[in-house]
Structure formats: C-alpha cells, structure tokens
mmCIF file of C-alpha atoms in Angstrom:
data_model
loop_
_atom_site.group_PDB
_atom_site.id
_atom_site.type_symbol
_atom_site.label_atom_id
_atom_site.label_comp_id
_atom_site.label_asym_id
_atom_site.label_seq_id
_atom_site.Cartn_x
_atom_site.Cartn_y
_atom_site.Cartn_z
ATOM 1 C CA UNK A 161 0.000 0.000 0.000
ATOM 2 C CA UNK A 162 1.343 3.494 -1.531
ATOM 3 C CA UNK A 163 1.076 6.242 1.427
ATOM 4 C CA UNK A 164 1.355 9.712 0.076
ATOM 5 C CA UNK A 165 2.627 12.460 2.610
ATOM 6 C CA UNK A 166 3.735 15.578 2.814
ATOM 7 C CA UNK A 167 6.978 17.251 5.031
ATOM 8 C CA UNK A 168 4.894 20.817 4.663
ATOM 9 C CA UNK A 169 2.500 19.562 7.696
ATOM 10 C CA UNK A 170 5.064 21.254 9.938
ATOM 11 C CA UNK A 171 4.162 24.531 8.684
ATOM 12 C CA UNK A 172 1.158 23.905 10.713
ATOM 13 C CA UNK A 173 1.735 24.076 14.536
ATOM 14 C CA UNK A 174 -0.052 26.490 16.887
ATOM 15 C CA UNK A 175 1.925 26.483 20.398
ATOM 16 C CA UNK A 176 -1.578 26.691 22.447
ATOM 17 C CA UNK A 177 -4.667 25.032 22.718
ATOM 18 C CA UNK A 178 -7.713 25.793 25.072
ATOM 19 C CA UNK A 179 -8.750 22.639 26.864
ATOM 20 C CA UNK A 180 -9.930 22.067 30.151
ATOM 21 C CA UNK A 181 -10.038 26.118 31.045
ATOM 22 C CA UNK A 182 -6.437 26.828 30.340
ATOM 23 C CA UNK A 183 -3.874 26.763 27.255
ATOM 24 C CA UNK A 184 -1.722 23.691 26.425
ATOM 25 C CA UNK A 185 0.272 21.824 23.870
ATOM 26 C CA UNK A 186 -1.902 20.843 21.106
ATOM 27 C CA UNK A 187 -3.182 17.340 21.589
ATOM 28 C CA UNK A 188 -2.757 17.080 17.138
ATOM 29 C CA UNK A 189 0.861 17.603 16.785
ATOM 30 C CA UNK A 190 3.805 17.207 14.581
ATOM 31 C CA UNK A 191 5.424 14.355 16.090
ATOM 32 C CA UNK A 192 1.745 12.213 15.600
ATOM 33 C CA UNK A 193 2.995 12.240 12.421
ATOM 34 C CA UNK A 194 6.441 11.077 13.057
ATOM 35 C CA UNK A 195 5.238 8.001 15.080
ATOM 36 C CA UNK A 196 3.115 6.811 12.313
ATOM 37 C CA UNK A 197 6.081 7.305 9.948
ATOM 38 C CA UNK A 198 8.067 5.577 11.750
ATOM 39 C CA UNK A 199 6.002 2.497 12.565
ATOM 40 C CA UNK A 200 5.089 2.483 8.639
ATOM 41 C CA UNK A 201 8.721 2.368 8.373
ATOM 42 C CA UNK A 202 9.200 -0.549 10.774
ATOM 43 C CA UNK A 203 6.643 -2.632 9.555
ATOM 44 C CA UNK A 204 7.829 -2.774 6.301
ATOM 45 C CA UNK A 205 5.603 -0.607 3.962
ATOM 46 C CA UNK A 206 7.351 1.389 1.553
ATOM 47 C CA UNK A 207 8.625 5.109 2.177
ATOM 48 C CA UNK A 208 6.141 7.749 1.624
ATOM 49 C CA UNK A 209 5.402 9.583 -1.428
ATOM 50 C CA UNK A 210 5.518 13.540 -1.908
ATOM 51 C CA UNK A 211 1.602 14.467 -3.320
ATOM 52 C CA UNK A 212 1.411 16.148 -6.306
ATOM 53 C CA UNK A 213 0.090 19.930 -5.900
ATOM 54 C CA UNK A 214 -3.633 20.562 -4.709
ATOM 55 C CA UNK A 215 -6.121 20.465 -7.489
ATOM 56 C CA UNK A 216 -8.623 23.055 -5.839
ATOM 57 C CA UNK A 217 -11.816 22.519 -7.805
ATOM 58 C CA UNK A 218 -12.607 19.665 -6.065
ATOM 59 C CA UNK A 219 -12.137 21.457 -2.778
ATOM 60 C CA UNK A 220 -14.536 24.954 -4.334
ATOM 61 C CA UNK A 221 -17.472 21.845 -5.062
ATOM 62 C CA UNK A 222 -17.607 21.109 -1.661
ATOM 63 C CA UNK A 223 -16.420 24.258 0.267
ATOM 64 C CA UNK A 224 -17.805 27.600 0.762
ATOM 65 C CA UNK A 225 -15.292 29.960 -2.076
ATOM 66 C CA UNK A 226 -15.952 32.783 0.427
ATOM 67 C CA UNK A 227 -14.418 30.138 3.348
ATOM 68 C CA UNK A 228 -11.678 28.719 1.273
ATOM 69 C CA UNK A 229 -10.626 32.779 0.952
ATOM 70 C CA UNK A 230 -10.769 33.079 4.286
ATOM 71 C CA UNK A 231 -8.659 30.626 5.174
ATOM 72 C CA UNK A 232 -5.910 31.861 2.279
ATOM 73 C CA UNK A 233 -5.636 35.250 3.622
ATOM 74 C CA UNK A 234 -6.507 35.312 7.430
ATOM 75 C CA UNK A 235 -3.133 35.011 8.563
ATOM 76 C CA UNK A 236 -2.280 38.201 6.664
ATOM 77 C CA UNK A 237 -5.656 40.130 7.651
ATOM 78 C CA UNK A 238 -5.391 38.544 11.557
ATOM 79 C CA UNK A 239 -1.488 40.599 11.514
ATOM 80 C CA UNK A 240 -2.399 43.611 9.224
ATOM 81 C CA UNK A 241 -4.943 43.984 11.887
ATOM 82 C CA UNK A 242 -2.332 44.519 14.549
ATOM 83 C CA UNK A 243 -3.406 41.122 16.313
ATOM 84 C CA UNK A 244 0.257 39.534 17.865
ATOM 85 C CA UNK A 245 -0.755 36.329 18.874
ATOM 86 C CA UNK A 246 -2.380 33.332 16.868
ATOM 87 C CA UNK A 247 -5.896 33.352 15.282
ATOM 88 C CA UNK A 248 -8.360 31.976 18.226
ATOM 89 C CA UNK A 249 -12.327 33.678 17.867
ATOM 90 C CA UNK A 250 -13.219 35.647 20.595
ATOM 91 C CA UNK A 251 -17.291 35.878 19.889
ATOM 92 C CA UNK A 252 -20.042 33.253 17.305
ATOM 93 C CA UNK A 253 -22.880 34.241 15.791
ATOM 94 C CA UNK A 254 -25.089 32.487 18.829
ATOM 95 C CA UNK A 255 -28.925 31.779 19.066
ATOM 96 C CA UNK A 256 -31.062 34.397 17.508
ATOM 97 C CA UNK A 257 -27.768 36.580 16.667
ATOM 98 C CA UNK A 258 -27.472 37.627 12.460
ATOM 99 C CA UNK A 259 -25.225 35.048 10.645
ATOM 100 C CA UNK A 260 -23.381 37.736 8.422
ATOM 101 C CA UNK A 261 -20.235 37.522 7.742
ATOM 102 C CA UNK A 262 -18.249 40.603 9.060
ATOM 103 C CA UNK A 263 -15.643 42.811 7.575
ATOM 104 C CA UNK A 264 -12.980 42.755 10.358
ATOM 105 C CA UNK A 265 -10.737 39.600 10.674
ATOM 106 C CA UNK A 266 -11.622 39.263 14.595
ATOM 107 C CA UNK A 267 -15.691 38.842 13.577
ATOM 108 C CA UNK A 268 -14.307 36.175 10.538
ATOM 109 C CA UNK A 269 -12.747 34.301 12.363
ATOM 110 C CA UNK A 270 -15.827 33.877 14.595
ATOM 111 C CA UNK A 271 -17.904 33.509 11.819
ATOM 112 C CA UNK A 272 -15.624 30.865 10.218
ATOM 113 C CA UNK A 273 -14.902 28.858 13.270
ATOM 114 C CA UNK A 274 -17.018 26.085 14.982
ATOM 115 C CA UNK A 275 -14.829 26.011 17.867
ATOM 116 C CA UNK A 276 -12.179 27.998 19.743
ATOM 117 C CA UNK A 277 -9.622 24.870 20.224
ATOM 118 C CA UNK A 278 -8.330 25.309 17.097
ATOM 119 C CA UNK A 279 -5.559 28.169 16.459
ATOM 120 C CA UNK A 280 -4.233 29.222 13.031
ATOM 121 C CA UNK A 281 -0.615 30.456 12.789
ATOM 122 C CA UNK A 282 1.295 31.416 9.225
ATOM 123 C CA UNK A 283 1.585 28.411 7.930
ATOM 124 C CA UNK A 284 -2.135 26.632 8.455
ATOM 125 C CA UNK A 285 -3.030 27.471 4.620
ATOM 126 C CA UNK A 286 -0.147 25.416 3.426
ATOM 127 C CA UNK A 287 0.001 22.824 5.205
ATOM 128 C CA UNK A 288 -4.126 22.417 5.069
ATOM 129 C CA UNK A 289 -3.630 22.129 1.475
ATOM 130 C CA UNK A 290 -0.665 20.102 1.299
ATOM 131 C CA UNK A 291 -2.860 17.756 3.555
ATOM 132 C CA UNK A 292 -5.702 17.886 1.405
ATOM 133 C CA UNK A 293 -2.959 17.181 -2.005
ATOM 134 C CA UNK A 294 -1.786 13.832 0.053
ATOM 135 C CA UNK A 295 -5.830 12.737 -0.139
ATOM 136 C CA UNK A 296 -6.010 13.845 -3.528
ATOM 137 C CA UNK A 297 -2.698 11.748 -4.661
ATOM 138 C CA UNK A 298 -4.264 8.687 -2.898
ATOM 139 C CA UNK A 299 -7.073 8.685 -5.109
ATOM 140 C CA UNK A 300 -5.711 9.117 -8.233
ATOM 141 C CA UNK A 301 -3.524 6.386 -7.255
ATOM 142 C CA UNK A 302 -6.603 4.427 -6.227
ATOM 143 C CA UNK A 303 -8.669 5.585 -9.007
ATOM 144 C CA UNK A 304 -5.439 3.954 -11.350
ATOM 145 C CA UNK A 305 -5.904 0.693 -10.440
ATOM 146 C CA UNK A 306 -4.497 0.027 -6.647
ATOM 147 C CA UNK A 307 -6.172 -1.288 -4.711
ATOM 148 C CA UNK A 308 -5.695 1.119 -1.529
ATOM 149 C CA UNK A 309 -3.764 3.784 -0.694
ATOM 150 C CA UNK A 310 -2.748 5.690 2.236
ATOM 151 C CA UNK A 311 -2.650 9.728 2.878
ATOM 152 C CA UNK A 312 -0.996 10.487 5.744
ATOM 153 C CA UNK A 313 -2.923 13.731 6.029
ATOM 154 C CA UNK A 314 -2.085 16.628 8.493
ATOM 155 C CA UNK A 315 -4.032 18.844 9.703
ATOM 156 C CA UNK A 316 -6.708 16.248 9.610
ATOM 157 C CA UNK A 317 -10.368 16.943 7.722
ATOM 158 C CA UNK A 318 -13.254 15.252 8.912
ATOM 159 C CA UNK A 319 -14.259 18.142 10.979
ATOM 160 C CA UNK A 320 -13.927 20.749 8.301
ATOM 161 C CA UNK A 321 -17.664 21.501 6.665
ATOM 162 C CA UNK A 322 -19.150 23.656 4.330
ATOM 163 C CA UNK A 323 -18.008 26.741 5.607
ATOM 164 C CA UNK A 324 -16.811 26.345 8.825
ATOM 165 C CA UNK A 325 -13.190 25.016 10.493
ATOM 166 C CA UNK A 326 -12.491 23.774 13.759
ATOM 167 C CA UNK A 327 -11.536 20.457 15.840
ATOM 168 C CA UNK A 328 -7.983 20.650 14.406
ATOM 169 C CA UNK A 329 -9.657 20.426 10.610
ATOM 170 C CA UNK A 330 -9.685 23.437 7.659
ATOM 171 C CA UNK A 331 -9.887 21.427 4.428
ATOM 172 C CA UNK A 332 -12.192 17.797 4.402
ATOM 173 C CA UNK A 333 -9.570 15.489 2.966
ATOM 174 C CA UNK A 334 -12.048 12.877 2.932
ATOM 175 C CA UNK A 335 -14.883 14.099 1.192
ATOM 176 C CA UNK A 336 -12.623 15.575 -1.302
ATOM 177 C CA UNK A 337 -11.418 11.812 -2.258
ATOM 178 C CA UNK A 338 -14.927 10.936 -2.231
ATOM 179 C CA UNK A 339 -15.885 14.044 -4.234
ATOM 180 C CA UNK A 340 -13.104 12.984 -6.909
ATOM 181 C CA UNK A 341 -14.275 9.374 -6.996
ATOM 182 C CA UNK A 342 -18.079 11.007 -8.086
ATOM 183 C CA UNK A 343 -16.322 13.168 -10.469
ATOM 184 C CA UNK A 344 -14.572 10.351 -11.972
ATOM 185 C CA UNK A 345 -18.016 8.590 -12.912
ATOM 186 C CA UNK A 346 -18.517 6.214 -9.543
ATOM 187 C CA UNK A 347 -22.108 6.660 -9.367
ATOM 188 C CA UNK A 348 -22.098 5.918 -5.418
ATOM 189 C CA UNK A 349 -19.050 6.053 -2.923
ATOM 190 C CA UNK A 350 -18.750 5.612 0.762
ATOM 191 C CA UNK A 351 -17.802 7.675 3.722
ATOM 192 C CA UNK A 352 -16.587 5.887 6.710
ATOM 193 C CA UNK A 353 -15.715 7.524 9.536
ATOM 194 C CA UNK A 354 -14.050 5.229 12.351
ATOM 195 C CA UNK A 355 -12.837 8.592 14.760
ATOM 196 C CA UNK A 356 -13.538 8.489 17.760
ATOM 197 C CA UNK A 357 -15.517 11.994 17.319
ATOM 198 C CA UNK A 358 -17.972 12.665 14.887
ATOM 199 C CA UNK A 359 -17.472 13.582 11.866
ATOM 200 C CA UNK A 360 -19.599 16.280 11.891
ATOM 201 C CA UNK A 361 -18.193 18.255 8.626
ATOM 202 C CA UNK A 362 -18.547 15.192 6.048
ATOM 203 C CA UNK A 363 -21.705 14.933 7.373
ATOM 204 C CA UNK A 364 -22.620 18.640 6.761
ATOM 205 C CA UNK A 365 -21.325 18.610 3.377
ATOM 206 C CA UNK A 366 -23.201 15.192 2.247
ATOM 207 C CA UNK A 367 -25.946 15.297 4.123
ATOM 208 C CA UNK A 368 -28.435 16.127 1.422
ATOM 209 C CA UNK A 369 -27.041 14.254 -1.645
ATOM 210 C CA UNK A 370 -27.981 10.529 -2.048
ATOM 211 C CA UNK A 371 -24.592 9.531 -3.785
ATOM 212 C CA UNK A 372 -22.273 9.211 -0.992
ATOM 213 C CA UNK A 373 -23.238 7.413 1.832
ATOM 214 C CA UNK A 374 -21.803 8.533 5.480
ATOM 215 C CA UNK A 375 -21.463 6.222 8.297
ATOM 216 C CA UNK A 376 -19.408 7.619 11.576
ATOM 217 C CA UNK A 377 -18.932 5.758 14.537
ATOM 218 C CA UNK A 378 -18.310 8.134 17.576
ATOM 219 C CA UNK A 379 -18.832 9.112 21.136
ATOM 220 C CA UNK A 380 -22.180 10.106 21.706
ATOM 221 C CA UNK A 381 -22.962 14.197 21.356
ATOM 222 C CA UNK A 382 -24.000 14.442 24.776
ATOM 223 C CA UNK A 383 -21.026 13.438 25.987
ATOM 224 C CA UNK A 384 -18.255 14.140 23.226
ATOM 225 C CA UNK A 385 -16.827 16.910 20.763
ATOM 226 C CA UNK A 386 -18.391 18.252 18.444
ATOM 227 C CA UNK A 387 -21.474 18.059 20.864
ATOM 228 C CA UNK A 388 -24.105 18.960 18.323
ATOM 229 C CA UNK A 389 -24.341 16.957 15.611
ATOM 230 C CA UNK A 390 -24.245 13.293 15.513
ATOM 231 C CA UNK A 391 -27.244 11.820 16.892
ATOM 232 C CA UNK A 392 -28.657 8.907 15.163
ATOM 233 C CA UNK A 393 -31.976 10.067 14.523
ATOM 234 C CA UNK A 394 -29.799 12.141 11.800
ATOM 235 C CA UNK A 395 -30.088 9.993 8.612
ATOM 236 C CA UNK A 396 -29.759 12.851 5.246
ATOM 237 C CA UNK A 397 -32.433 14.944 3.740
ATOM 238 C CA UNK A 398 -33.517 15.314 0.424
ATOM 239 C CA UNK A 399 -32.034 13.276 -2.780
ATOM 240 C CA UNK A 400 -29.757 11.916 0.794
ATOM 241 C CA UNK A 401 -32.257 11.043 2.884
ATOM 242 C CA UNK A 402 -30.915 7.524 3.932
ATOM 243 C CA UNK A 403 -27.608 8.463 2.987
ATOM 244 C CA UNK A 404 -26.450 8.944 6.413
ATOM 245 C CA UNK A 405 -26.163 6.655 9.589
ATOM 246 C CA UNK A 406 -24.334 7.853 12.660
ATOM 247 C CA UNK A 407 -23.720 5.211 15.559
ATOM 248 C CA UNK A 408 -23.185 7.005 18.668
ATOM 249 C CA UNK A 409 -22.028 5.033 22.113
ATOM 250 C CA UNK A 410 -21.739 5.926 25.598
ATOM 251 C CA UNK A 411 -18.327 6.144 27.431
ATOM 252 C CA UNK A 412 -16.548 3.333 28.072
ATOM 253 C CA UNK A 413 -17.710 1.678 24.819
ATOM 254 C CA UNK A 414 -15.717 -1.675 24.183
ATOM 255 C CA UNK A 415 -14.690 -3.419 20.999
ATOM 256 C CA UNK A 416 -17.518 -6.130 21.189
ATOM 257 C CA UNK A 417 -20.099 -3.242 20.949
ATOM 258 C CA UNK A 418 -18.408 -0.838 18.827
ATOM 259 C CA UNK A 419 -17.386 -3.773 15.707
ATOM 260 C CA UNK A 420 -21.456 -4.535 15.856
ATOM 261 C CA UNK A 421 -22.246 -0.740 14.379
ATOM 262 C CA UNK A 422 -19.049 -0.920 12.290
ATOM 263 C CA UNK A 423 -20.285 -4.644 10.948
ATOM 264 C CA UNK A 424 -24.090 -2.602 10.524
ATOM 265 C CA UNK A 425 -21.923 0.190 8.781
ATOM 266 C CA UNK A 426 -20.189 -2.196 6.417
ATOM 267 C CA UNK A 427 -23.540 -3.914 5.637
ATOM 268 C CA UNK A 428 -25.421 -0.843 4.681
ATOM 269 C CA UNK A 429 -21.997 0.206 2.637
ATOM 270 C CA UNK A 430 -22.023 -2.767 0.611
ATOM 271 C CA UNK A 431 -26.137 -2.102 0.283
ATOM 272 C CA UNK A 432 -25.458 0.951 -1.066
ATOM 273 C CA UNK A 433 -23.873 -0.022 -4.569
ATOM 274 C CA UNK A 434 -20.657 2.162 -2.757
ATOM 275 C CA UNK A 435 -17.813 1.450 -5.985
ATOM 276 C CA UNK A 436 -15.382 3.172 -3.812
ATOM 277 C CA UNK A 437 -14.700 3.581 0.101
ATOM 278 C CA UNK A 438 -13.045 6.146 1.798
ATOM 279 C CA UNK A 439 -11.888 5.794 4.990
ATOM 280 C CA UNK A 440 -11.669 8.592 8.107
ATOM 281 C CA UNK A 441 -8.996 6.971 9.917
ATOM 282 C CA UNK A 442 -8.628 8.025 13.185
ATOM 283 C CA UNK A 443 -7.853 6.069 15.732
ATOM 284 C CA UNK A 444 -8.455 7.855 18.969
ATOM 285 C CA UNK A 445 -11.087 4.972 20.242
ATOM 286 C CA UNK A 446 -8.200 4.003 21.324
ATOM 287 C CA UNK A 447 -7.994 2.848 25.117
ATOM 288 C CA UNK A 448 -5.090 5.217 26.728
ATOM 289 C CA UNK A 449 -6.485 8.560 24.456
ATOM 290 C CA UNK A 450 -6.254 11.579 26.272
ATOM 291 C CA UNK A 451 -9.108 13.097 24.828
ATOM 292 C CA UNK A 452 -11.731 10.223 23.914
ATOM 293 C CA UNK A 453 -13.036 7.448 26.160
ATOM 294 C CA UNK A 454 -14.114 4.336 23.992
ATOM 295 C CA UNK A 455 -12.027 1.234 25.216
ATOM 296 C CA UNK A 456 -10.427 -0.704 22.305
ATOM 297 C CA UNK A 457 -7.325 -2.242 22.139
ATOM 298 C CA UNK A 458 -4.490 -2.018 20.066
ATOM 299 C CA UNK A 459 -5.128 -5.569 18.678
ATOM 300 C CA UNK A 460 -8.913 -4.472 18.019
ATOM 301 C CA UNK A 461 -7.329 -2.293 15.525
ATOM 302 C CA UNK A 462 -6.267 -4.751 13.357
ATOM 303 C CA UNK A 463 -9.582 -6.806 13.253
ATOM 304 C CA UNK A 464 -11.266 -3.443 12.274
ATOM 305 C CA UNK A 465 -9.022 -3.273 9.082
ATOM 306 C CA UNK A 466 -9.865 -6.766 8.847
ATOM 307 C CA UNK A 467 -13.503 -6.388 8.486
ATOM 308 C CA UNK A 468 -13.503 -2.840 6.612
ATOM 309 C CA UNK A 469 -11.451 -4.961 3.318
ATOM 310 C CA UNK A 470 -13.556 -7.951 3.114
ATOM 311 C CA UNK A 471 -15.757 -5.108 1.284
ATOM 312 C CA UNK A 472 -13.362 -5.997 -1.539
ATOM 313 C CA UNK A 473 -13.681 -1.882 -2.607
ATOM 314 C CA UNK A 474 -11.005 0.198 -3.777
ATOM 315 C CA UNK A 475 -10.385 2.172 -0.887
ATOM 316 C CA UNK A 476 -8.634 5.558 0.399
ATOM 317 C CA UNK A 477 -7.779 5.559 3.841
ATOM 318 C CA UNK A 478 -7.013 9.647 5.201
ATOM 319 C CA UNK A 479 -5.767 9.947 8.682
ATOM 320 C CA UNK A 480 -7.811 11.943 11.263
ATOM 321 C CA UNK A 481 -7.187 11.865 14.790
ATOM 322 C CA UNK A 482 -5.225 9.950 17.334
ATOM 323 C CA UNK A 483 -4.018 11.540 20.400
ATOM 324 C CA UNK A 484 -2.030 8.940 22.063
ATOM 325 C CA UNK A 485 0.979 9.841 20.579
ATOM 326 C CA UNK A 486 3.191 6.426 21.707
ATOM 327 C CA UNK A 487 0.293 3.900 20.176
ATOM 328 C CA UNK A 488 -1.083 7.007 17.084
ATOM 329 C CA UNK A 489 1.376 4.787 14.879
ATOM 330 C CA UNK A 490 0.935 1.515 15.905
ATOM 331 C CA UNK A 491 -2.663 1.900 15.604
ATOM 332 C CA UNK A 492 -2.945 3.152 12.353
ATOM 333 C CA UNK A 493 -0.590 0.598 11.048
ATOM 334 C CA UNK A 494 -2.391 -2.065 12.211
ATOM 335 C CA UNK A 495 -5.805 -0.742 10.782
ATOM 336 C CA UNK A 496 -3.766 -0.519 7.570
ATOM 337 C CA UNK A 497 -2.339 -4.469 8.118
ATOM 338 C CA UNK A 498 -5.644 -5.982 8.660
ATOM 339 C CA UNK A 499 -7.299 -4.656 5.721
ATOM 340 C CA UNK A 500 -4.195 -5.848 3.525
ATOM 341 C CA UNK A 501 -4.694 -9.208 5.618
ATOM 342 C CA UNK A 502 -8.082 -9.452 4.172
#
C-alpha cells in the first residue's frame, strides 16, 4: 500500500490550545505524524510519497469559495490587523444573533470557526492544502488501479464543513477523495468515519445528496466533541435522505459493541452499490487517548481493518485523529495491516 505524505504539515503548529479552562500543547501535533512514519517504516511498507500539488476545484465543489478565501488570507488580515498572537475567535454568531459575515478579521474568524480549540498560525493554509494534495494523490492512485492507498494527512479533515473550520480540521480530505471518486463517474461512494468523534463536517457537506453514503462511529454528542451533531436520529435529507447513519455510544464503549455498528456500517456500505470507500482513519477509540473514552485495544485495531477490506472496494484511507501519541502509529498501522490481511 502506496502512502502519500507531505513534510509541509510542519508549517502547521499552533503552540496553544484551550482545553480544560487553560492553554496547552496541542493534543494534534507534529510528532503524531512522526510516530506513524516511523512504525510504517518498521513494519515494512514502503517510504512515503511527496503528493502532487492541490487540485482546488474539487475542494470549491464542496467548500464555501468565500471560506476557502478566508482561510488563504486570514493570517495576513489577523497581523495587518495589529493582532500579535495566533488566530483563536473571541465571539459566534449564537442563538437568535445575524449570521453575516463581518468585515474585520476578529468577527471572521468567529464567523468561520465552529470552535475555539483550534488556532491558526502562518503556515495553516499550506500545510491544510498540502494535507488535502496527500488525499487527492491517494485517489488518483486508487482511481489507477491500486487497490488502496494511504494519505498520511495533516491537519486532519473530517471536521472541516461547508463553511466552517475547527476540531484541528480546515480542508475535508475525505470528502474531497470521495468528491473525486463522483467526479470520476462512480455513481455511489462511501464515507466511513471510524474517529472516535464525529465527523460532523462530512456529514454537513453530504448530508443532502444521495450519492455518498456517510457512516461515523463516535462518542455520543452528549457526551463528546463536536457536541451537536451526531445523533442517530440524523439519517440525510432530500435526494440523501438515507444516505447517512451515525452510531453514537456511551463512554466506556468496548470493541464487542463498537465492531457490531461498524459490521451494521459495512452492511449498509455494501447495500449501497458504494464502488469506492473512503476511509476517516482516526484512531483515537483508542484505550489510553487523552481526549476520547471508547475502550479498544491495540489488537482491536487490526480486526477493524480486517472487516472494513472484506468489502473488496477500492479504498482511500485519510488519517484523522489519534491523540495517544506512543500507540497514534501503531494503531494506524495495524488498521492498515488488517485490511491488507483481508
């Protein structure tokens, strides 16, 4: 399995992160990267490919052209503005507040954001799209005749939606590789979403178009980030109504629970006609996760890969989150193992 990845991640590194009432070390980091690189490495699967440059079209069909701006110039607005720090909103449009977008970068940014977690420093634009070029290589190289490949994408995506950024995501790597699998003639692809938080922007941006079907298996909303979307009552509208299924599960969630929605997710994937399957690959369900609290196991992992290839699809796996930085690579290796085990 080919896994495209590129070294400009690093331009993307805030130095603080609300959580828990006080600033920290982001939890989604360089070195996540570096632990998955080096357990590729280890295991035996060949050295990572530089993606070719971002094709944006596909990114302008599924985001907002006034957001994508936004997110090309804000550094450059955020400092002409006089700001010294990194790009954080200060104030949302709330309940029964207008939702217009406002001139000065302090009320964009608010506007823009679904969350104040996520910072934006000089060099979030490039490596957002260099992340979103590593999901874009994968599926050409898919879409060729392989039968997998793997983008090592950072800053991750699944978060990202129409118009808005936040949860560590700016650009939706994996609707994009869905998006290019549609635009390629596939008359019906699949989304799934294995992150231990929903995937709330994929969602947003499919949500009303019946072909691509989402599936995300997550912490319950009323317990997890991103809080309010996610339930399972929410099932696409529209030409998508049906499109979507979202399995939420209470804390503490084991394997033997959560592989019964992925099996149901698989099922309605292969129901679906899906010619092509994308994969959110995060693997913060993870046991030891500082920021999640499903139980599995490393070894559970591996079974999941298992189970997502005997679908037999050609398939683009795009990494997402992980915040147990000594197991992020292990993990997502062994995901990537038991679906070539298949």
């Amino acid at each position: 399995m080919k896994t495209f990845f590129s070294e400009k991640h690093r331009l993307h590194f805030p130095q603080a992160e609300l959580s828990g009432g006080e600033f920290v070390t982001p939890f989604e980091r360089p070195s996540r990267a570096e632990y998955i690189l080096n357990r590729l490495r280890e295991r035996g699967f060949d050295a990572p490919v530089a993606p070719d440059e971002a094709d944006r079209k596909p990114i302008l069909e599924l985001h907002d052209a006034g957001y994508v701006s936004f997110l090309e110039t804000a550094w450059d607005e955020w400092k002409a503005a006089g700001f010294a720090g990194e790009i954080m909103p200060t104030a949302f449009p709330a309940r029964r507040m207008q939702a217009r977008c406002p001139d000065h970068i302090d009320g964009k940014v608010g506007y823009y954001a679904l969350a104040c977690e996520t910072a934006m420093t000089a060099g979030t634009w490039e490596a957002a799209l260099s992340s979103c070029a590593s999901a874009q290589s994968a599926q050409k190289h898919v879409a060729s005749g392989a039968r997998a490949a793997f983008a090592l994408c950072r800053p991750p995506g699944h978060h990202a939606a129409i118009d808005m950024y936040g949860g560590y995501c700016f650009i939706n790597n994996a609707a994009v590789a869905a998006q290019m699998f549609i635009d390629g003639g596939a008359a019906h692809v699949a989304v799934l979403d294995i992150d231990f938080h929903h995937g709330n922007g994929t969602q947003d941006i499919f949500y009303d178009r019946g072909d691509v079907f989402f599936a995300s298996l997550h912490g319950q909303p009323e317990d997890a980030f991103p809080y309010f979307l996610g339930y399972s009552d929410e099932t696409g509208a529209g030409g998508g109504a049906g499109t979507t299924a979202n399995y939420p599960m209470p804390p503490g969630t084991r394997y033997d629970v959560w592989s019964q929605a992925l099996d149901d997710a698989i099922a309605r994937t292969a129901k679906f006609g899906a010619e092509a399957l994308v994969i959110s690959l995060g693997v913060d369900a993870f046991k030891e996760d500082p920021i999640s609290f499903f139980k599995l196991t490393c070894e559970d992992f591996t079974d999941c890969g298992r189970r997502i290839g005997t679908l037999g699809l050609p398939t683009v796996f795009c990494m997402e989150g992980g915040y147990a930085i000594e197991a992020v690579g292990i993990n997502t290796v062994n995901v990537l193992e038991g679906f070539l085990g298949a």
